[in-house]
């Protein structure tokens, strides 16, 4: 019986630790997004930022992209539209911003 209680307790502690890590990742992603992406992609991720609204080519809503696509574009940039963040953002920051876009962006 005591062994079962320990296992159940450990399970819930892991859930809590994972939730905390997810919250930290989303918070980091929001910070990076606000610093690097907001001016073009806007608060909704639909290209409605002050710069994005004035571009001749309409930006695709970010929610139509996968996390992998967001990370790939952040590495490569978009010719004449978006700088690459290959060296200016860490892999963790790119993952965090992709996670923020997919999980939290349209909730704000």
Short mmCIF file of N, CA and C in Angstrom, two decimals:
data_model
loop_
_atom_site.label_atom_id
_atom_site.label_comp_id
_atom_site.label_asym_id
_atom_site.label_seq_id
_atom_site.Cartn_x
_atom_site.Cartn_y
_atom_site.Cartn_z
N UNK A 1 0.83 -1.19 0.00
CA UNK A 1 0.00 0.00 0.00
C UNK A 1 0.88 1.26 0.00
N UNK A 2 1.89 1.27 0.83
CA UNK A 2 2.76 2.42 0.92
C UNK A 2 3.48 2.66 -0.41
N UNK A 3 3.88 1.60 -1.08
CA UNK A 3 4.54 1.68 -2.37
C UNK A 3 3.63 2.35 -3.40
N UNK A 4 2.34 2.00 -3.40
CA UNK A 4 1.37 2.59 -4.32
C UNK A 4 1.21 4.09 -4.07
N UNK A 5 1.19 4.47 -2.83
CA UNK A 5 1.07 5.89 -2.49
C UNK A 5 2.28 6.66 -3.01
N UNK A 6 3.45 6.08 -2.85
CA UNK A 6 4.67 6.72 -3.34
C UNK A 6 4.63 6.86 -4.86
N UNK A 7 4.20 5.84 -5.56
CA UNK A 7 4.11 5.89 -7.02
C UNK A 7 3.11 6.95 -7.45
N UNK A 8 1.95 6.98 -6.82
CA UNK A 8 0.93 7.98 -7.17
C UNK A 8 1.44 9.38 -6.88
N UNK A 9 2.08 9.57 -5.74
CA UNK A 9 2.64 10.87 -5.38
C UNK A 9 3.69 11.30 -6.42
N UNK A 10 4.55 10.38 -6.80
CA UNK A 10 5.59 10.67 -7.80
C UNK A 10 4.97 11.06 -9.13
N UNK A 11 3.91 10.36 -9.51
CA UNK A 11 3.22 10.66 -10.76
C UNK A 11 2.70 12.11 -10.75
N UNK A 12 2.05 12.51 -9.68
CA UNK A 12 1.52 13.87 -9.60
C UNK A 12 2.62 14.92 -9.50
N UNK A 13 3.71 14.59 -8.87
CA UNK A 13 4.85 15.51 -8.81
C UNK A 13 5.42 15.73 -10.22
N UNK A 14 5.51 14.65 -11.01
CA UNK A 14 5.99 14.78 -12.39
C UNK A 14 5.04 15.62 -13.22
N UNK A 15 3.74 15.42 -13.05
CA UNK A 15 2.76 16.24 -13.77
C UNK A 15 2.94 17.72 -13.44
N UNK A 16 3.13 18.00 -12.17
CA UNK A 16 3.32 19.39 -11.73
C UNK A 16 4.61 19.96 -12.31
N UNK A 17 5.68 19.19 -12.30
CA UNK A 17 6.96 19.65 -12.85
C UNK A 17 6.83 19.90 -14.34
N UNK A 18 6.13 19.02 -15.06
CA UNK A 18 5.92 19.21 -16.49
C UNK A 18 5.08 20.44 -16.77
N UNK A 19 4.07 20.69 -15.96
CA UNK A 19 3.23 21.87 -16.12
C UNK A 19 4.05 23.14 -15.89
N UNK A 20 4.91 23.12 -14.87
CA UNK A 20 5.77 24.28 -14.61
C UNK A 20 6.72 24.52 -15.78
N UNK A 21 7.30 23.46 -16.32
CA UNK A 21 8.21 23.60 -17.45
C UNK A 21 7.48 24.14 -18.67
N UNK A 22 6.27 23.65 -18.91
CA UNK A 22 5.46 24.13 -20.03
C UNK A 22 5.14 25.62 -19.86
N UNK A 23 4.78 26.02 -18.64
CA UNK A 23 4.49 27.43 -18.36
C UNK A 23 5.72 28.30 -18.60
N UNK A 24 6.88 27.82 -18.19
CA UNK A 24 8.12 28.57 -18.41
C UNK A 24 8.44 28.69 -19.90
N UNK A 25 8.22 27.61 -20.64
CA UNK A 25 8.47 27.63 -22.07
C UNK A 25 7.53 28.61 -22.77
N UNK A 26 6.25 28.60 -22.38
CA UNK A 26 5.28 29.53 -22.97
C UNK A 26 5.64 30.98 -22.61
N UNK A 27 6.07 31.21 -21.40
CA UNK A 27 6.46 32.56 -20.99
C UNK A 27 7.68 33.04 -21.79
N UNK A 28 8.65 32.16 -21.95
CA UNK A 28 9.83 32.50 -22.75
C UNK A 28 9.41 32.76 -24.20
N UNK A 29 8.52 31.92 -24.73
CA UNK A 29 8.05 32.09 -26.10
C UNK A 29 7.34 33.41 -26.29
N UNK A 30 6.53 33.80 -25.32
CA UNK A 30 5.82 35.09 -25.41
C UNK A 30 6.81 36.25 -25.43
N UNK A 31 7.84 36.16 -24.60
CA UNK A 31 8.85 37.22 -24.56
C UNK A 31 9.56 37.34 -25.90
N UNK A 32 9.98 36.21 -26.46
CA UNK A 32 10.66 36.22 -27.76
C UNK A 32 9.70 36.73 -28.85
N UNK A 33 8.48 36.23 -28.84
CA UNK A 33 7.49 36.66 -29.84
C UNK A 33 7.29 38.17 -29.79
N UNK A 34 7.10 38.71 -28.59
CA UNK A 34 6.86 40.15 -28.45
C UNK A 34 8.06 40.96 -28.91
N UNK A 35 9.26 40.42 -28.72
CA UNK A 35 10.48 41.12 -29.11
C UNK A 35 10.78 41.01 -30.60
N UNK A 36 10.59 39.83 -31.17
CA UNK A 36 11.05 39.58 -32.54
C UNK A 36 9.94 39.49 -33.58
N UNK A 37 8.72 39.16 -33.19
CA UNK A 37 7.68 38.81 -34.16
C UNK A 37 6.49 39.77 -34.20
N UNK A 38 6.21 40.37 -33.07
CA UNK A 38 4.98 41.15 -32.90
C UNK A 38 4.82 42.27 -33.91
N UNK A 39 5.89 42.97 -34.24
CA UNK A 39 5.76 44.14 -35.12
C UNK A 39 5.23 43.77 -36.50
N UNK A 40 5.54 42.59 -36.98
CA UNK A 40 5.01 42.15 -38.28
C UNK A 40 3.78 41.27 -38.13
N UNK A 41 3.87 40.26 -37.29
CA UNK A 41 2.81 39.26 -37.19
C UNK A 41 1.66 39.70 -36.29
N UNK A 42 1.87 40.70 -35.45
CA UNK A 42 0.81 41.24 -34.62
C UNK A 42 0.44 40.36 -33.45
N UNK A 43 -0.45 40.87 -32.63
CA UNK A 43 -0.83 40.16 -31.41
C UNK A 43 -1.69 38.93 -31.68
N UNK A 44 -2.24 38.83 -32.88
CA UNK A 44 -3.05 37.66 -33.23
C UNK A 44 -2.29 36.65 -34.07
N UNK A 45 -1.13 37.04 -34.59
CA UNK A 45 -0.37 36.15 -35.47
C UNK A 45 -0.91 36.10 -36.88
N UNK A 46 -1.73 37.08 -37.23
CA UNK A 46 -2.36 37.10 -38.56
C UNK A 46 -1.77 38.17 -39.47
N UNK A 47 -0.60 38.67 -39.12
CA UNK A 47 0.06 39.68 -39.94
C UNK A 47 -0.49 41.07 -39.72
N UNK A 48 -1.11 41.29 -38.57
CA UNK A 48 -1.76 42.56 -38.31
C UNK A 48 -0.94 43.50 -37.43
N UNK A 49 0.37 43.27 -37.38
CA UNK A 49 1.24 44.17 -36.63
C UNK A 49 1.44 45.45 -37.43
N UNK A 50 1.99 46.48 -36.83
CA UNK A 50 2.15 47.76 -37.53
C UNK A 50 3.01 47.67 -38.80
N UNK A 51 3.99 46.80 -38.81
CA UNK A 51 4.80 46.60 -40.02
C UNK A 51 4.08 45.65 -40.98
N UNK A 52 3.54 44.57 -40.44
CA UNK A 52 2.88 43.56 -41.26
C UNK A 52 1.70 44.09 -42.05
N UNK A 53 0.95 45.01 -41.48
CA UNK A 53 -0.20 45.58 -42.19
C UNK A 53 0.21 46.38 -43.42
N UNK A 54 1.44 46.89 -43.41
CA UNK A 54 1.91 47.73 -44.52
C UNK A 54 2.76 47.00 -45.55
N UNK A 55 2.90 45.69 -45.40
CA UNK A 55 3.67 44.92 -46.38
C UNK A 55 2.85 44.73 -47.64
N UNK A 56 3.54 44.71 -48.77
CA UNK A 56 2.82 44.51 -50.04
C UNK A 56 2.29 43.08 -50.17
N UNK A 57 2.97 42.13 -49.53
CA UNK A 57 2.53 40.74 -49.56
C UNK A 57 1.91 40.40 -48.20
N UNK A 58 0.68 39.94 -48.21
CA UNK A 58 -0.04 39.57 -46.97
C UNK A 58 0.65 38.37 -46.32
N UNK A 59 0.82 38.45 -45.00
CA UNK A 59 1.43 37.35 -44.26
C UNK A 59 0.41 36.26 -43.98
N UNK A 60 0.85 35.03 -44.10
CA UNK A 60 -0.01 33.88 -43.76
C UNK A 60 -0.18 33.83 -42.25
N UNK A 61 -1.40 33.56 -41.78
CA UNK A 61 -1.58 33.42 -40.33
C UNK A 61 -0.66 32.32 -39.77
N UNK A 62 0.01 32.63 -38.68
CA UNK A 62 0.97 31.70 -38.11
C UNK A 62 0.33 30.39 -37.66
N UNK A 63 -0.93 30.43 -37.26
CA UNK A 63 -1.60 29.21 -36.78
C UNK A 63 -1.79 28.19 -37.90
N UNK A 64 -1.58 28.58 -39.16
CA UNK A 64 -1.67 27.63 -40.27
C UNK A 64 -0.38 26.86 -40.46
N UNK A 65 0.62 27.20 -39.67
CA UNK A 65 1.92 26.53 -39.75
C UNK A 65 2.07 25.56 -38.59
N UNK A 66 2.91 24.56 -38.79
CA UNK A 66 3.24 23.64 -37.70
C UNK A 66 4.39 24.22 -36.89
N UNK A 67 4.63 23.66 -35.71
CA UNK A 67 5.78 24.09 -34.92
C UNK A 67 7.07 23.94 -35.72
N UNK A 68 7.21 22.84 -36.43
CA UNK A 68 8.42 22.59 -37.23
C UNK A 68 8.58 23.66 -38.31
N UNK A 69 7.49 24.00 -38.99
CA UNK A 69 7.56 25.02 -40.03
C UNK A 69 7.97 26.37 -39.45
N UNK A 70 7.44 26.70 -38.28
CA UNK A 70 7.81 27.97 -37.64
C UNK A 70 9.29 27.98 -37.30
N UNK A 71 9.80 26.89 -36.78
CA UNK A 71 11.22 26.81 -36.45
C UNK A 71 12.07 26.87 -37.72
N UNK A 72 11.65 26.16 -38.77
CA UNK A 72 12.40 26.17 -40.03
C UNK A 72 12.47 27.58 -40.62
N UNK A 73 11.36 28.31 -40.60
CA UNK A 73 11.35 29.67 -41.14
C UNK A 73 12.18 30.60 -40.25
N UNK A 74 12.13 30.39 -38.95
CA UNK A 74 12.95 31.24 -38.07
C UNK A 74 14.44 31.00 -38.32
N UNK A 75 14.80 29.81 -38.77
CA UNK A 75 16.20 29.52 -39.11
C UNK A 75 16.59 30.11 -40.46
N UNK A 76 15.70 30.04 -41.43
CA UNK A 76 16.03 30.44 -42.79
C UNK A 76 15.60 31.87 -43.13
N UNK A 77 14.60 32.38 -42.42
CA UNK A 77 14.05 33.67 -42.78
C UNK A 77 13.20 33.56 -44.03
N UNK A 78 12.73 34.67 -44.52
CA UNK A 78 11.98 34.74 -45.78
C UNK A 78 12.61 35.84 -46.60
N UNK A 79 12.99 35.51 -47.81
CA UNK A 79 13.70 36.46 -48.67
C UNK A 79 12.96 37.79 -48.75
N UNK A 80 13.68 38.84 -48.44
CA UNK A 80 13.18 40.22 -48.48
C UNK A 80 11.99 40.49 -47.56
N UNK A 81 11.68 39.56 -46.64
CA UNK A 81 10.54 39.77 -45.75
C UNK A 81 10.92 39.62 -44.28
N UNK A 82 11.65 38.55 -43.98
CA UNK A 82 11.92 38.23 -42.57
C UNK A 82 13.38 37.83 -42.41
N UNK A 83 14.04 38.40 -41.40
CA UNK A 83 15.43 37.98 -41.17
C UNK A 83 15.49 36.55 -40.65
N UNK A 84 16.63 35.94 -40.84
CA UNK A 84 16.80 34.62 -40.22
C UNK A 84 17.29 34.82 -38.79
N UNK A 85 16.86 33.94 -37.93
CA UNK A 85 17.25 33.99 -36.53
C UNK A 85 18.11 32.79 -36.17
N UNK A 86 18.80 32.27 -37.18
CA UNK A 86 19.63 31.08 -37.00
C UNK A 86 20.63 31.25 -35.87
N UNK A 87 21.29 32.40 -35.79
CA UNK A 87 22.30 32.59 -34.77
C UNK A 87 21.86 33.52 -33.64
N UNK A 88 20.83 34.31 -33.86
CA UNK A 88 20.44 35.27 -32.82
C UNK A 88 19.46 34.70 -31.80
N UNK A 89 18.87 33.54 -32.11
CA UNK A 89 18.00 32.86 -31.16
C UNK A 89 18.52 31.44 -30.94
N UNK A 90 18.43 30.99 -29.71
CA UNK A 90 18.84 29.62 -29.42
C UNK A 90 17.77 28.64 -29.90
N UNK A 91 18.12 27.38 -29.98
CA UNK A 91 17.14 26.35 -30.35
C UNK A 91 15.98 26.34 -29.36
N UNK A 92 16.29 26.52 -28.07
CA UNK A 92 15.24 26.54 -27.05
C UNK A 92 14.30 27.74 -27.25
N UNK A 93 14.85 28.89 -27.61
CA UNK A 93 14.01 30.07 -27.84
C UNK A 93 13.09 29.87 -29.05
N UNK A 94 13.62 29.26 -30.09
CA UNK A 94 12.81 28.99 -31.29
C UNK A 94 11.70 28.00 -30.96
N UNK A 95 12.02 26.98 -30.20
CA UNK A 95 11.01 26.00 -29.78
C UNK A 95 9.96 26.69 -28.91
N UNK A 96 10.41 27.56 -28.02
CA UNK A 96 9.49 28.26 -27.12
C UNK A 96 8.54 29.17 -27.88
N UNK A 97 9.05 29.91 -28.85
CA UNK A 97 8.17 30.81 -29.61
C UNK A 97 7.20 30.01 -30.47
N UNK A 98 7.64 28.89 -31.02
CA UNK A 98 6.74 28.04 -31.81
C UNK A 98 5.64 27.48 -30.91
N UNK A 99 5.99 27.05 -29.74
CA UNK A 99 5.02 26.52 -28.78
C UNK A 99 4.03 27.61 -28.37
N UNK A 100 4.55 28.81 -28.11
CA UNK A 100 3.68 29.93 -27.75
C UNK A 100 2.68 30.23 -28.86
N UNK A 101 3.16 30.26 -30.09
CA UNK A 101 2.27 30.53 -31.24
C UNK A 101 1.18 29.47 -31.32
N UNK A 102 1.55 28.22 -31.19
CA UNK A 102 0.59 27.13 -31.36
C UNK A 102 -0.38 27.01 -30.19
N UNK A 103 0.08 27.26 -28.97
CA UNK A 103 -0.75 27.00 -27.80
C UNK A 103 -1.41 28.21 -27.17
N UNK A 104 -0.77 29.37 -27.27
CA UNK A 104 -1.28 30.48 -26.48
C UNK A 104 -1.61 31.74 -27.28
N UNK A 105 -1.09 31.86 -28.47
CA UNK A 105 -1.22 33.12 -29.20
C UNK A 105 -2.65 33.58 -29.38
N UNK A 106 -3.53 32.72 -29.84
CA UNK A 106 -4.88 33.20 -30.12
C UNK A 106 -5.73 33.29 -28.86
N UNK A 107 -5.17 32.97 -27.71
CA UNK A 107 -5.89 33.12 -26.44
C UNK A 107 -5.68 34.51 -25.87
N UNK A 108 -4.72 35.24 -26.43
CA UNK A 108 -4.38 36.59 -25.92
C UNK A 108 -5.12 37.64 -26.70
#
